[in-house]
Every structure is written in structure tokens, then in C-alpha cells.
PDB file of C-alpha atoms in Angstrom:
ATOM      1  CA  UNK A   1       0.000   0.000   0.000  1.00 50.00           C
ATOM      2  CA  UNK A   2       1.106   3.688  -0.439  1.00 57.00           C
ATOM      3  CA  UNK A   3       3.337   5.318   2.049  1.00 69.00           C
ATOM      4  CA  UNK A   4       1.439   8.578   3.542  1.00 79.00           C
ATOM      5  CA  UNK A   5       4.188  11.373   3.400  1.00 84.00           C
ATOM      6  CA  UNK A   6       5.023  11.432   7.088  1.00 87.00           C
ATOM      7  CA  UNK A   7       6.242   7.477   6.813  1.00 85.00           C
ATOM      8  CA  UNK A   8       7.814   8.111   3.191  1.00 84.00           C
ATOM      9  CA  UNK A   9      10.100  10.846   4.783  1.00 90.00           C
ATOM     10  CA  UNK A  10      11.227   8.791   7.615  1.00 89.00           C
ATOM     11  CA  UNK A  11      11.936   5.607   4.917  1.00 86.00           C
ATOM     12  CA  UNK A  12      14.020   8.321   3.150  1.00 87.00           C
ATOM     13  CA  UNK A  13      15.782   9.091   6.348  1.00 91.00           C
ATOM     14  CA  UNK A  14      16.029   5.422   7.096  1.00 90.00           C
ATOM     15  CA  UNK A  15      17.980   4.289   3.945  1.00 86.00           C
ATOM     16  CA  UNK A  16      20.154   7.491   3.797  1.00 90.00           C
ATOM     17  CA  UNK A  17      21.493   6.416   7.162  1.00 93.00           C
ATOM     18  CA  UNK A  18      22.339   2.965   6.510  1.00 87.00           C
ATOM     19  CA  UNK A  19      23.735   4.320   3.436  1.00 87.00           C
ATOM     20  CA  UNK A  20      26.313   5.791   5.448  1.00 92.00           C
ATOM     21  CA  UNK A  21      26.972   3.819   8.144  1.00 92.00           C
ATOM     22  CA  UNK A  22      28.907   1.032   5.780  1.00 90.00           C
ATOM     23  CA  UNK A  23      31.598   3.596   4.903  1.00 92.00           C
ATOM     24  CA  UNK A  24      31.837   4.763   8.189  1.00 95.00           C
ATOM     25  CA  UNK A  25      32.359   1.585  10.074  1.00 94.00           C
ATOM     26  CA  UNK A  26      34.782   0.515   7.609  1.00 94.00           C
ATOM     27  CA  UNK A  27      36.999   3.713   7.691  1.00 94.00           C
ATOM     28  CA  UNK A  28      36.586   3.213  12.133  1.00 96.00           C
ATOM     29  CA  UNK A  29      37.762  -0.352  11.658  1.00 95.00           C
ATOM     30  CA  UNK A  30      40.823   0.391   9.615  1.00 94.00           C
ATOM     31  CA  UNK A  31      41.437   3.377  11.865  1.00 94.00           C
ATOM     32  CA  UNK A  32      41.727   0.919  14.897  1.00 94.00           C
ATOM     33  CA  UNK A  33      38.560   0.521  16.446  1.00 96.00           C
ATOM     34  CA  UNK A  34      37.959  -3.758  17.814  1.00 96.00           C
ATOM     35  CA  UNK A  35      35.043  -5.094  16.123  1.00 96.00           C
ATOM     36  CA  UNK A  36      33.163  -5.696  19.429  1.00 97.00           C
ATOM     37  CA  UNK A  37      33.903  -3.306  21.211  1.00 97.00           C
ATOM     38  CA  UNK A  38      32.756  -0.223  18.444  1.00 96.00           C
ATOM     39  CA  UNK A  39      29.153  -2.618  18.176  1.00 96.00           C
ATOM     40  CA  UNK A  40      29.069  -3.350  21.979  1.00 96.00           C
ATOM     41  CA  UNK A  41      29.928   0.699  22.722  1.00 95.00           C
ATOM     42  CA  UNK A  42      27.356   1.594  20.162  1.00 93.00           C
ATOM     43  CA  UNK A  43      24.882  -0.445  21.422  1.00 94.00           C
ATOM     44  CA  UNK A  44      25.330  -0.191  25.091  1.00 96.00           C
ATOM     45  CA  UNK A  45      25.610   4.398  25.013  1.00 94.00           C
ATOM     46  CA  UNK A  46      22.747   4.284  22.883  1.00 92.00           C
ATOM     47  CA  UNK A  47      20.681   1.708  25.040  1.00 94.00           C
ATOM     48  CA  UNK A  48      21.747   4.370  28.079  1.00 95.00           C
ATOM     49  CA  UNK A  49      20.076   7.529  26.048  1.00 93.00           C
ATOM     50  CA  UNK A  50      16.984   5.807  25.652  1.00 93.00           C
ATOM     51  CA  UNK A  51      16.507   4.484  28.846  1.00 95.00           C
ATOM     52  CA  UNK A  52      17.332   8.318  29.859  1.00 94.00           C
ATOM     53  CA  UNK A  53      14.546   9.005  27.973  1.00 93.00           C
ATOM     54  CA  UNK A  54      12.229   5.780  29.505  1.00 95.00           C
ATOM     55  CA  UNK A  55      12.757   7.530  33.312  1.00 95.00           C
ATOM     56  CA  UNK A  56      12.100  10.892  31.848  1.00 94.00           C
ATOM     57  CA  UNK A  57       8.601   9.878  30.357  1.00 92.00           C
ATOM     58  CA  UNK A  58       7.919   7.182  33.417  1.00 92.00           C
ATOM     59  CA  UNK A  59       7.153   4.979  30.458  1.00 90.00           C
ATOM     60  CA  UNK A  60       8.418   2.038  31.855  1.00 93.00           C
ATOM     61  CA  UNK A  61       8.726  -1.313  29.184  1.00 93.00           C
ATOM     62  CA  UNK A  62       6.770  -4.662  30.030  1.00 92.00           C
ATOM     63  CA  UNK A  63       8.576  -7.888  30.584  1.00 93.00           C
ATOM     64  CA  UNK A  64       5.768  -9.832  29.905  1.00 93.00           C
ATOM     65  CA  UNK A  65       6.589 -13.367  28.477  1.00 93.00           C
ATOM     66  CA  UNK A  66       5.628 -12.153  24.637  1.00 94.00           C
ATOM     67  CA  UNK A  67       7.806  -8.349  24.937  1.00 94.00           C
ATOM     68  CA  UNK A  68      10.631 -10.248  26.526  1.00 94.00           C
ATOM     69  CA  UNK A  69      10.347 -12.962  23.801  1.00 94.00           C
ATOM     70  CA  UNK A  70      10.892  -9.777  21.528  1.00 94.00           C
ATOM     71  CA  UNK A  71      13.089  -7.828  23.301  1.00 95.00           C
ATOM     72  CA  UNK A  72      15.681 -10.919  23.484  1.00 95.00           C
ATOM     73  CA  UNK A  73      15.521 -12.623  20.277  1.00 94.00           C
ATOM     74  CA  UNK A  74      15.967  -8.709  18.747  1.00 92.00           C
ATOM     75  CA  UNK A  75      18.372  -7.891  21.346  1.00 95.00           C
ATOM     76  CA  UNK A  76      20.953 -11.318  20.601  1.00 96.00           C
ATOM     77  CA  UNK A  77      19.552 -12.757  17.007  1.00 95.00           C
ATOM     78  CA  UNK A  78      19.932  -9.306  15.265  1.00 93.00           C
ATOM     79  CA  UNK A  79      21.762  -6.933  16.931  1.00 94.00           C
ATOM     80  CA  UNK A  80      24.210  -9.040  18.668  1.00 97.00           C
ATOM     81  CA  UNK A  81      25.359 -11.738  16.489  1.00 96.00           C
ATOM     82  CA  UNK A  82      24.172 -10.316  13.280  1.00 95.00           C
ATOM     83  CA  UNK A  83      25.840  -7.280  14.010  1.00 93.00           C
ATOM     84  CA  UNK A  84      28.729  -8.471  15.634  1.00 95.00           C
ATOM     85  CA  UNK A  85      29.281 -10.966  12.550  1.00 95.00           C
ATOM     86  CA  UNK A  86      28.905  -8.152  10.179  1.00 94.00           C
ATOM     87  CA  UNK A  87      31.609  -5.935  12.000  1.00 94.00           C
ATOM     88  CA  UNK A  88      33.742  -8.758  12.560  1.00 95.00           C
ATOM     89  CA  UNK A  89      33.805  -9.621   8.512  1.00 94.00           C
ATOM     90  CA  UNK A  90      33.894  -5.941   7.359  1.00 92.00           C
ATOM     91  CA  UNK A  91      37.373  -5.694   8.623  1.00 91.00           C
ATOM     92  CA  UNK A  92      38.610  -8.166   5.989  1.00 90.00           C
ATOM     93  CA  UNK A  93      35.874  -7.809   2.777  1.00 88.00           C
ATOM     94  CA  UNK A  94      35.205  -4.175   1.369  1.00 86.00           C
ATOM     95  CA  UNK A  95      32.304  -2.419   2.647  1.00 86.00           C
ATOM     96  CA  UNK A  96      30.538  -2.695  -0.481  1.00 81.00           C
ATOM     97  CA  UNK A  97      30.557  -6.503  -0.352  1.00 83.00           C
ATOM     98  CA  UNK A  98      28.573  -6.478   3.127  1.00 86.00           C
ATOM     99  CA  UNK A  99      26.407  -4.023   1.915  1.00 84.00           C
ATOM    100  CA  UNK A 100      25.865  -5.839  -1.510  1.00 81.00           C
ATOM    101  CA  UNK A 101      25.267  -9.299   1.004  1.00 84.00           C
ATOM    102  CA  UNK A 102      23.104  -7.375   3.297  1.00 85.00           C
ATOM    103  CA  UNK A 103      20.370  -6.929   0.127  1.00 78.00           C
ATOM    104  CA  UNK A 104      19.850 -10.327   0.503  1.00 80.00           C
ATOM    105  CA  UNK A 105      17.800  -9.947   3.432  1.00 82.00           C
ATOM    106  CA  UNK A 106      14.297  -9.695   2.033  1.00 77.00           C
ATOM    107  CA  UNK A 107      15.137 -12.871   0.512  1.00 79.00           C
ATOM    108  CA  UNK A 108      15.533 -14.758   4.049  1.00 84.00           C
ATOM    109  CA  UNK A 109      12.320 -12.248   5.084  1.00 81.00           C
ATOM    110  CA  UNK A 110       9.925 -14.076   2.241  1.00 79.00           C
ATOM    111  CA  UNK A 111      11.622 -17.849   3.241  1.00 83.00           C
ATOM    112  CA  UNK A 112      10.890 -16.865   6.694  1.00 86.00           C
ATOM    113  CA  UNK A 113       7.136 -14.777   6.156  1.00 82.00           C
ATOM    114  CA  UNK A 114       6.047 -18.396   4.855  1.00 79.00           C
ATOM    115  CA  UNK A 115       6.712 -20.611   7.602  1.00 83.00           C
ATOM    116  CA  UNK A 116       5.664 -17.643  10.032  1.00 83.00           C
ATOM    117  CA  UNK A 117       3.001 -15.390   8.773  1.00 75.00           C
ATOM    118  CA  UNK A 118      -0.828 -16.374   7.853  1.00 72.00           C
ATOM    119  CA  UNK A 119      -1.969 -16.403   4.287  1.00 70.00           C
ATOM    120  CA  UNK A 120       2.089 -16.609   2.580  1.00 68.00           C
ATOM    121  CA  UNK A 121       2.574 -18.178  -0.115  1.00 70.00           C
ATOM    122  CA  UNK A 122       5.754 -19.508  -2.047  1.00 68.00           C
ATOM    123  CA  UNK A 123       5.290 -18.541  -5.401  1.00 74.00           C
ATOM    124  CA  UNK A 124       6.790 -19.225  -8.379  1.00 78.00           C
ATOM    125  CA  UNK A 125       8.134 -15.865  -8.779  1.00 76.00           C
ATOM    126  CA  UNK A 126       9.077 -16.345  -5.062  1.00 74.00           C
ATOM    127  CA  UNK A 127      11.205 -19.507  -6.224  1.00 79.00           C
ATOM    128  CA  UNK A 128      12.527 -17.698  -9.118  1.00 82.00           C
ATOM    129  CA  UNK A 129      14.042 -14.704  -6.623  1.00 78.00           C
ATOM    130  CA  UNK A 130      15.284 -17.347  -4.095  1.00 76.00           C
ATOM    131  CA  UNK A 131      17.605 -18.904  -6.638  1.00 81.00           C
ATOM    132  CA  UNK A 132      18.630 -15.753  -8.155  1.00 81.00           C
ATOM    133  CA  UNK A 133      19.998 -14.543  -4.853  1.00 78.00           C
ATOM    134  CA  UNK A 134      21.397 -17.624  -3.980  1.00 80.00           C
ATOM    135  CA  UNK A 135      23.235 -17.702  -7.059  1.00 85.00           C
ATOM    136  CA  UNK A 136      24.342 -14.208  -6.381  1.00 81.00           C
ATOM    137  CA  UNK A 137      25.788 -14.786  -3.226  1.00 77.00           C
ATOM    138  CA  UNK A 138      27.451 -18.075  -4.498  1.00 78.00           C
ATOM    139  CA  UNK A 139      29.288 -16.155  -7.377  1.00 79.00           C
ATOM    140  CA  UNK A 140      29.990 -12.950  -4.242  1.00 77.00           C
ATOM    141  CA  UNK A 141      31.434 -15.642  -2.207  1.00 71.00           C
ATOM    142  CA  UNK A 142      33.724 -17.187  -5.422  1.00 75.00           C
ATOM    143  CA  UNK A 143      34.879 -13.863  -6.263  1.00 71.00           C
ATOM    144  CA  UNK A 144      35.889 -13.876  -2.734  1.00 67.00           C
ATOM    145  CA  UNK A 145      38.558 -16.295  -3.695  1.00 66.00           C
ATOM    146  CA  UNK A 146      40.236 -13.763  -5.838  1.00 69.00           C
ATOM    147  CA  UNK A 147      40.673 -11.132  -3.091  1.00 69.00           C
ATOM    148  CA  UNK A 148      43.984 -10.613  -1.068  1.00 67.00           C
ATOM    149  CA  UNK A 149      43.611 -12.122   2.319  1.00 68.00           C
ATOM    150  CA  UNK A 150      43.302 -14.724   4.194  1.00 71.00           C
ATOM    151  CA  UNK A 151      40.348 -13.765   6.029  1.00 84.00           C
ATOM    152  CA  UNK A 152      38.255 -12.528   2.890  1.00 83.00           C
ATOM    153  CA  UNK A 153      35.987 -15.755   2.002  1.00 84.00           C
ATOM    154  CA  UNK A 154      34.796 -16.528   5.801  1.00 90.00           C
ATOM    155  CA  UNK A 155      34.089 -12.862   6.118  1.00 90.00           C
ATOM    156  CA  UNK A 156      31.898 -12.852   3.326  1.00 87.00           C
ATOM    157  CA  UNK A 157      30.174 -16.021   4.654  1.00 90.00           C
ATOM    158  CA  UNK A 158      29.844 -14.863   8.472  1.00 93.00           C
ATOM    159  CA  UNK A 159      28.226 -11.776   6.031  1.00 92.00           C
ATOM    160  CA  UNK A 160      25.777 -14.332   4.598  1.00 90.00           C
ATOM    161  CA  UNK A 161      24.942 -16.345   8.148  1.00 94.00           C
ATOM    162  CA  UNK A 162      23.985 -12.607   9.482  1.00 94.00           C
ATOM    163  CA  UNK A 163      21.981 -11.760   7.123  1.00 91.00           C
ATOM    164  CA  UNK A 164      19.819 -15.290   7.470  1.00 92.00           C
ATOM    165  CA  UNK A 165      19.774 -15.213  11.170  1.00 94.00           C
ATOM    166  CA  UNK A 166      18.244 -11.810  11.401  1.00 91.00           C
ATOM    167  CA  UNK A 167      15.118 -12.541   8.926  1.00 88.00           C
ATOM    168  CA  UNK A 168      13.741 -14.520  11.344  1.00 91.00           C
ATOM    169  CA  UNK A 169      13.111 -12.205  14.330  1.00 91.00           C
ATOM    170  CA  UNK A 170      12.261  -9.383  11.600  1.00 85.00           C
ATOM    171  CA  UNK A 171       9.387 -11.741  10.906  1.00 87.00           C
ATOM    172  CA  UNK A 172       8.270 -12.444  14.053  1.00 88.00           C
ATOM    173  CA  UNK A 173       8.054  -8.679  15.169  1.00 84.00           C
ATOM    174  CA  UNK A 174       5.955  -8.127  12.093  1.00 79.00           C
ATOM    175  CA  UNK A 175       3.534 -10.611  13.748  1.00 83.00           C
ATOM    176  CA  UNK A 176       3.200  -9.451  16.673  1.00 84.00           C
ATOM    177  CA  UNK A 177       4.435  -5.443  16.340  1.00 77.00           C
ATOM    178  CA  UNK A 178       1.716  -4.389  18.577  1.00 82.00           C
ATOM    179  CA  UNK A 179       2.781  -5.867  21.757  1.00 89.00           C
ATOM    180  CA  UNK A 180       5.800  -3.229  22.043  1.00 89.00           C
ATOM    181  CA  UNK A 181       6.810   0.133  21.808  1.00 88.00           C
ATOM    182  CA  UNK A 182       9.567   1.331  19.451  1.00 86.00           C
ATOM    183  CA  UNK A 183      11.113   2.688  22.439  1.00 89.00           C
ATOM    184  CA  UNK A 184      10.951   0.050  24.369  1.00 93.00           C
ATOM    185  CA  UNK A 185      12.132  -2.528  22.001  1.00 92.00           C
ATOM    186  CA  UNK A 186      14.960  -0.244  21.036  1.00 90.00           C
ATOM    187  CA  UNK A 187      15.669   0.400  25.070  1.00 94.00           C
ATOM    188  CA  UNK A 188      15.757  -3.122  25.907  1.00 95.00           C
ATOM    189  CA  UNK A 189      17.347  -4.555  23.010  1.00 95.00           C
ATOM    190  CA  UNK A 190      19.752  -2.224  22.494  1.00 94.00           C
ATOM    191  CA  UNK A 191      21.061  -2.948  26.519  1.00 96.00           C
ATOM    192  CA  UNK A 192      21.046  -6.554  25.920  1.00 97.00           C
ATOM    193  CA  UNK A 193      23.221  -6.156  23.049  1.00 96.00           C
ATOM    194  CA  UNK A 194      25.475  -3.677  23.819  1.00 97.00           C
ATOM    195  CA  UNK A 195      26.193  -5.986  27.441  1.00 97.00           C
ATOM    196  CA  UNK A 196      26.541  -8.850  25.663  1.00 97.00           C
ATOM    197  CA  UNK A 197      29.012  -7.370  22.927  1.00 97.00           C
ATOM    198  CA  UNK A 198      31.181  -5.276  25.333  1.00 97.00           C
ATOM    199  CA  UNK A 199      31.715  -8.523  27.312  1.00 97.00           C
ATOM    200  CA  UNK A 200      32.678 -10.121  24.377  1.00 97.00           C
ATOM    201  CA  UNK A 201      35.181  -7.810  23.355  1.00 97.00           C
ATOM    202  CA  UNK A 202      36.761  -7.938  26.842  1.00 96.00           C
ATOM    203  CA  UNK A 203      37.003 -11.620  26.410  1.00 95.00           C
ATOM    204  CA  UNK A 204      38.165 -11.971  23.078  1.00 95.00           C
ATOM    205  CA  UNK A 205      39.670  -8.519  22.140  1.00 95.00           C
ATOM    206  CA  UNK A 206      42.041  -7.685  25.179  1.00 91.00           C
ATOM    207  CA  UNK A 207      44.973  -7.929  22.993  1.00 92.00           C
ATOM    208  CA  UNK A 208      43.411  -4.819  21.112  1.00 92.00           C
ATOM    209  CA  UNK A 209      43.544  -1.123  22.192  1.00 91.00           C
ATOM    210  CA  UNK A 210      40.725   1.705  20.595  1.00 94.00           C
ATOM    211  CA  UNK A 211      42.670   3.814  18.932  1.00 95.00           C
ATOM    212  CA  UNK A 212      40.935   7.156  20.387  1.00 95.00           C
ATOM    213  CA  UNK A 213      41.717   9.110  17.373  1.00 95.00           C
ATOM    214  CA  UNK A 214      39.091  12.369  15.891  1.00 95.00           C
ATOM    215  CA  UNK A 215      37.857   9.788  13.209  1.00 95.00           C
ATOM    216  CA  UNK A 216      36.991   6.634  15.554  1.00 96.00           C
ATOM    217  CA  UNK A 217      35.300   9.314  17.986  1.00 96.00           C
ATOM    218  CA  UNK A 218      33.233  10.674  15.158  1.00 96.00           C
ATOM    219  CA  UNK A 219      32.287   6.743  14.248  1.00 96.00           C
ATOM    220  CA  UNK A 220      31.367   6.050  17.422  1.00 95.00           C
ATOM    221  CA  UNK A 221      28.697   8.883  17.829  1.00 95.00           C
ATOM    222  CA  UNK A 222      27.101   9.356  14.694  1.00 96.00           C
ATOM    223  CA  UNK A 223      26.963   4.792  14.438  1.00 94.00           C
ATOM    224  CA  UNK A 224      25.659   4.941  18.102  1.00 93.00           C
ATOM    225  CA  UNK A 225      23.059   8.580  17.621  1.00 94.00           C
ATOM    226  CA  UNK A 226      22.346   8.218  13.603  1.00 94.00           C
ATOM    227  CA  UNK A 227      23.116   4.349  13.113  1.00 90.00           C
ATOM    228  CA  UNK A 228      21.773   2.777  16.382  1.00 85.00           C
ATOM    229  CA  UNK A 229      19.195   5.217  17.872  1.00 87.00           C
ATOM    230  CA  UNK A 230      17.397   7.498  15.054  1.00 91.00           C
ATOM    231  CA  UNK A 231      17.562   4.280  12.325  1.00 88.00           C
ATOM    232  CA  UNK A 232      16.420   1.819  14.407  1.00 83.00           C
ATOM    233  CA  UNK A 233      14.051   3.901  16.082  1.00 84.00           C
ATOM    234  CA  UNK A 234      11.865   4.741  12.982  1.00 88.00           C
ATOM    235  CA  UNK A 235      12.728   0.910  11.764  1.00 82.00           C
ATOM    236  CA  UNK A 236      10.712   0.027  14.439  1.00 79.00           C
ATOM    237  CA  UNK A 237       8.379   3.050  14.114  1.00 84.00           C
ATOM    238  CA  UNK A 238       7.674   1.707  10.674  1.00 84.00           C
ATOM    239  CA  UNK A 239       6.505  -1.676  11.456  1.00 77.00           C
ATOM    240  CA  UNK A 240       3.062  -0.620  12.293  1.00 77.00           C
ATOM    241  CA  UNK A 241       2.477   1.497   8.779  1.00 78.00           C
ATOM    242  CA  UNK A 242       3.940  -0.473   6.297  1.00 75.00           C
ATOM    243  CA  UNK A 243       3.807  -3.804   4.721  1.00 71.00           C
ATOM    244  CA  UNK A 244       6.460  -6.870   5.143  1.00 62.00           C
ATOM    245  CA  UNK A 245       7.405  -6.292   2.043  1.00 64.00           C
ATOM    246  CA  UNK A 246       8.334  -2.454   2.392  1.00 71.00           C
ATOM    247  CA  UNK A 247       9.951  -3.281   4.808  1.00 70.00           C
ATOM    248  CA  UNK A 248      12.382  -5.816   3.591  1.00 64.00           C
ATOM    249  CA  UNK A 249      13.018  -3.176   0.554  1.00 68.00           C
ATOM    250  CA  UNK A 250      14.976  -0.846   2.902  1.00 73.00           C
ATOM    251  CA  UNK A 251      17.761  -3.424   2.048  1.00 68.00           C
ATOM    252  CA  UNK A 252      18.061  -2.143  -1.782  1.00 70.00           C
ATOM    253  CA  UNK A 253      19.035   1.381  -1.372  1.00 77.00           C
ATOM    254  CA  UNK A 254      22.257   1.460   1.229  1.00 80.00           C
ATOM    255  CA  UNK A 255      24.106  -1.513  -0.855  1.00 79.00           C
ATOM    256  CA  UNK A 256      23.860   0.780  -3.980  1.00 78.00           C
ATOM    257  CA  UNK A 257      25.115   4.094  -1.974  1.00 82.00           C
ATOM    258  CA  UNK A 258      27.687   1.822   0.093  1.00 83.00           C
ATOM    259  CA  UNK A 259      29.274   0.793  -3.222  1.00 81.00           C
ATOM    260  CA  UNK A 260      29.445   4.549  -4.454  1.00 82.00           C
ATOM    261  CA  UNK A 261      30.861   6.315  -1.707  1.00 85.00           C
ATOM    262  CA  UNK A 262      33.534   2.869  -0.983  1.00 86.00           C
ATOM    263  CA  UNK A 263      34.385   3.649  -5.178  1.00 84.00           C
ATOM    264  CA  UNK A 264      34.786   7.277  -4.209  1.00 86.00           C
ATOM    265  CA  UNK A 265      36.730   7.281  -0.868  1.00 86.00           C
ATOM    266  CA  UNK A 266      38.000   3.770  -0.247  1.00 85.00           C
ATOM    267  CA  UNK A 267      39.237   3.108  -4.024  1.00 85.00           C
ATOM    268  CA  UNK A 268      37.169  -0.361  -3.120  1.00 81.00           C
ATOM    269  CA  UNK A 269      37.242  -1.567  -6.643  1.00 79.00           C
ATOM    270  CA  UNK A 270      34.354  -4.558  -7.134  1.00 76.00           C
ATOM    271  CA  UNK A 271      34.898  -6.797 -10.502  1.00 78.00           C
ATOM    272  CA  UNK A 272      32.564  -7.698 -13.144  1.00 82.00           C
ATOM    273  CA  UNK A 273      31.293 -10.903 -11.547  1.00 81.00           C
ATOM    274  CA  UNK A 274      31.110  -9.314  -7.759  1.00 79.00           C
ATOM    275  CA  UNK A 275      28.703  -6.308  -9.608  1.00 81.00           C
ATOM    276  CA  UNK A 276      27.449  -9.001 -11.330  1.00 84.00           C
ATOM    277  CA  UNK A 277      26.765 -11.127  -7.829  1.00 82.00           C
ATOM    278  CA  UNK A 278      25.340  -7.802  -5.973  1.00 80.00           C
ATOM    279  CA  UNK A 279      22.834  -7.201  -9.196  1.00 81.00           C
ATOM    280  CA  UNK A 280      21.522 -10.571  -8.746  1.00 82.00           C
ATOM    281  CA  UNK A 281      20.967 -10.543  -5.156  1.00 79.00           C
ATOM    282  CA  UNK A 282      19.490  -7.289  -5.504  1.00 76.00           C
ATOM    283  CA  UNK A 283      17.286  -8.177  -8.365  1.00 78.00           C
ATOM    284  CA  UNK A 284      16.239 -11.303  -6.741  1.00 75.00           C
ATOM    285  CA  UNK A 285      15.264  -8.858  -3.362  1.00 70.00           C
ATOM    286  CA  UNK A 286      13.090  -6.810  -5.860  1.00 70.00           C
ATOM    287  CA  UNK A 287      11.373  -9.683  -7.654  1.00 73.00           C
ATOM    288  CA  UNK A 288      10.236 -11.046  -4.646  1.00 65.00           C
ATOM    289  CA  UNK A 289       8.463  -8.049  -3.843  1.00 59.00           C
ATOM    290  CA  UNK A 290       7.304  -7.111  -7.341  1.00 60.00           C
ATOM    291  CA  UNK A 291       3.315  -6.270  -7.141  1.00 56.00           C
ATOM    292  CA  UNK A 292       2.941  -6.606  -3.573  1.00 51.00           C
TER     293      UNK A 292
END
């Protein structure tokens, strides 16, 4: 159905963000900033603004058993290892490549949507955009061969697990969006994460020092204020007034300005058959949606 102009604008905002953020994390990684850690601090300071806000407004969350459900399989199924997966890969594959990867994700949404959600169906064309972005990732993950590194081809496929993983709590907020708050969810989930993460890091990233330099401070605040609050904040927000579908095509739009600005300022230079890859995954994403 058609966006009214108050949802359109924050969509708009939505995908302009997540344009962004690819570039940015990838510049803070090669700058010196531990993969967990820079998730865990940008989910933990921007679980701690919104709870600010919670005990300003007295609007305290419910932990009943359906919101917790939520709030935990959002707070360590997407943000936590999906996230942490991505940030951990990025620092080996261009950001392009986990941007490109990430447009799979209203793939997993439709596989997902018809083992979860009433009235789905797996259509032909449905079957038709399934293969296509499998065999997009497939030749992504080949081409991965013929980057330098050690590290490149299981970075592209911890890429691919995350972006599986998180269609199916996606899916199951759809179905039951109603029984939280944006807030909330992002409050809770956020917290859960950003815990979880930070301890991570201390476990596994001790050998590693932040490199507090102007750029990795920058990172940090506008990936924990523009990349964790605001975007996932109207994500959320958008749940309510849009369709499943919508919804999964946020993924199209940051892979194409990831690639652009990575051209322009990381001279991250994708061959024929990684463009070729990306198109197919992102074609496949758009088929599946086509006419709904």
C-alpha cells in the first residue's frame, strides 16, 4: 500500500542512514577501532540515552513473556550476532561486499514470512528470486577467492549467516508489532546487546587497544546517535504502517550508496562478476516483492 508522506520521509531518512553507516564503520575499523567493542559501545551508550529518555517519560517497558520474547531474540539474534558478525567480517571484505550481502535480506524475510506469517505463499516468482539470490551470493562468495587475504571468504560467509539469522526475528516482530513500543524494544534490546558485545570484546579482544583518534570518535557517535538510535528507532516506528514487504526493501538502497561512496573514498574496486553477484541478489530482493 502507499506510504502517507510522514512514513515516506522517515523511509528516506532510514535508507540514507544505513547508506552511510557502511563507509563509516569501515573507515573506524581500519582506523583501529575492535570489532566488538565499536558494536558493543554503540549499542550499550545508545541503550543508556533511551533508557534516559524511559525515566524521563515514566514509560516504563513490560517484561511480559511475549515483549521479553521480543526484546531478546531482537536484542541477541539481530543486533548481537548479526551485528557483531557483520563488524567482525567488514574488517577483511570491502564495505561494499557487506552491503551488496546485506540486500539479501528480504530474501531470508519471504523464506521466513512463509513458515511464520498467515496467508504466505511460495510462489513461483518467489522460487525464481530465491535462486537468483542464492546464485548471487554463491558467485559474491567465489569472487571472494580472488581477493587478497586470508580472512576474505569466511568474512563474506559470516556476512551471509547474518543476514539469514536476522530474517527470522524481523518476521516475528511483524507478527506481533503491537505488543511493544519502538522505544521500548529499542531500550531493551539495544542494553542486551550492547552488554553482551562489550563482554565479548573484553574476552576476546584484550589484545586490542581503541585507537581514540578524531575519526573513531566521530564513528562512534554518529553509528551509536544516527546508526543505532534514530535508524532503528523509525525501523521500528515503521513496522506498524507499512507492509512486510516495504519493509524488507529498505535493504536495496544502502548496498547501492555503500558501493558509491567505498568507489569514491575507499578506491574499493568490485569486478565484473562481484557487480554481477550484488545485481543478482538485488534483483532477486526486488522480484520477490514485485506487485505486492
Amino acid at each position: 500500500f502507499l506510504m502517507k508522506p510522514k512514513v515516506l520521509i522517515n523511509y528516506a531518512i532510514l535508507c540514507f542512514i544505513w547508506g552511510t553507516t557502511w563507509i563509516i564503520l569501515k573507515k573506524s575499523l581500519i582506523g583501529g577501532t575492535p570489532p566488538f567493542f565499536g558494536s558493543g559501545f554503540r549499542f550499550f551508550f545508545g541503550s543508556i540515552i533511551l533508557w534516559g529518555i524511559i525515566l524521563y517519560k515514566r514509560n516504563f517497558p513490560s517484561f511480559k513473556a511475549l515483549p521479553l520474547q521480543l526484546y531478546i531474540q531482537f536484542g541477541l539474534l539481530n543486533l548481537t550476532i548479526c551485528y557483531g558478525l557483520t563488524y567482525w567480517a567488514t574488517q577483511f571484505i570491502y564495505s561494499s561486499l557487506s552491503a551488496l550481502i546485506w540486500a539479501g535480506f528480504p530474501l531470508c524475510v519471504a523464506v521466513f514470512s512463509y513458515f511464520m506469517l498467515p496467508d504466505e505463499v511460495l510462489t513461483k516468482k518467489k522460487i525464481i528470486s530465491l535462486f537468483l539470490g542464492t546464485i548471487g551470493a554463491l558467485l559474491i562468495l567465489k569472487e571472494g577467492l580472488n581477493f587478497k587475504g586470508d580472512q576474505v571468504v569466511i568474512g563474506i560467509f559470516m556476512v551471509v549467516i547474518a543476514v539469514i539469522i536476522a530474517g527470522y526475528p524481523n518476521v516475528y516482530l511483524k507478527r506481533y508489532s503491537n505488543a511493544v513500543t519502538s522505544l521500548h524494544l529499542n531500550a531493551v534490546s539495544q542494553l542486551i546487546a550492547g552488554i553482551t558485545l562489550l563482554i565479548i570484546s573484553f574476552v576476546f579482544e584484550s589484545d586490542q587497544k581503541m585507537v581514540w583518534n578524531n575519526f573513531n570518535i566521530f564513528a562512534l557517535a554518529y553509528l551509536t546517535i544516527f546508526g543505532s538510535l534514530i535508524a532503528w528507532y523509525i525501523y521500528f516506528w515503521l513496522f506498524p504502517h507499512i507492509s512486510m514487504s516495504q519493509i524488507s526493501y529498505i535493504a536495496f538502497f544502502p548496498p547501492v550508496m555503500a558501493s558509491i561512496l567505498g568507489w569514491i573514498l575507499l578506491d574499493e574496486k568490485l569486478s565484473i562478476l562481484a557487480i554481477f553477484g550484488g545485481g543478482l541478489v538485488i534483483f532477486g530482493a526486488v522480484l520477490v516483492n514485485l506487485n505486492e
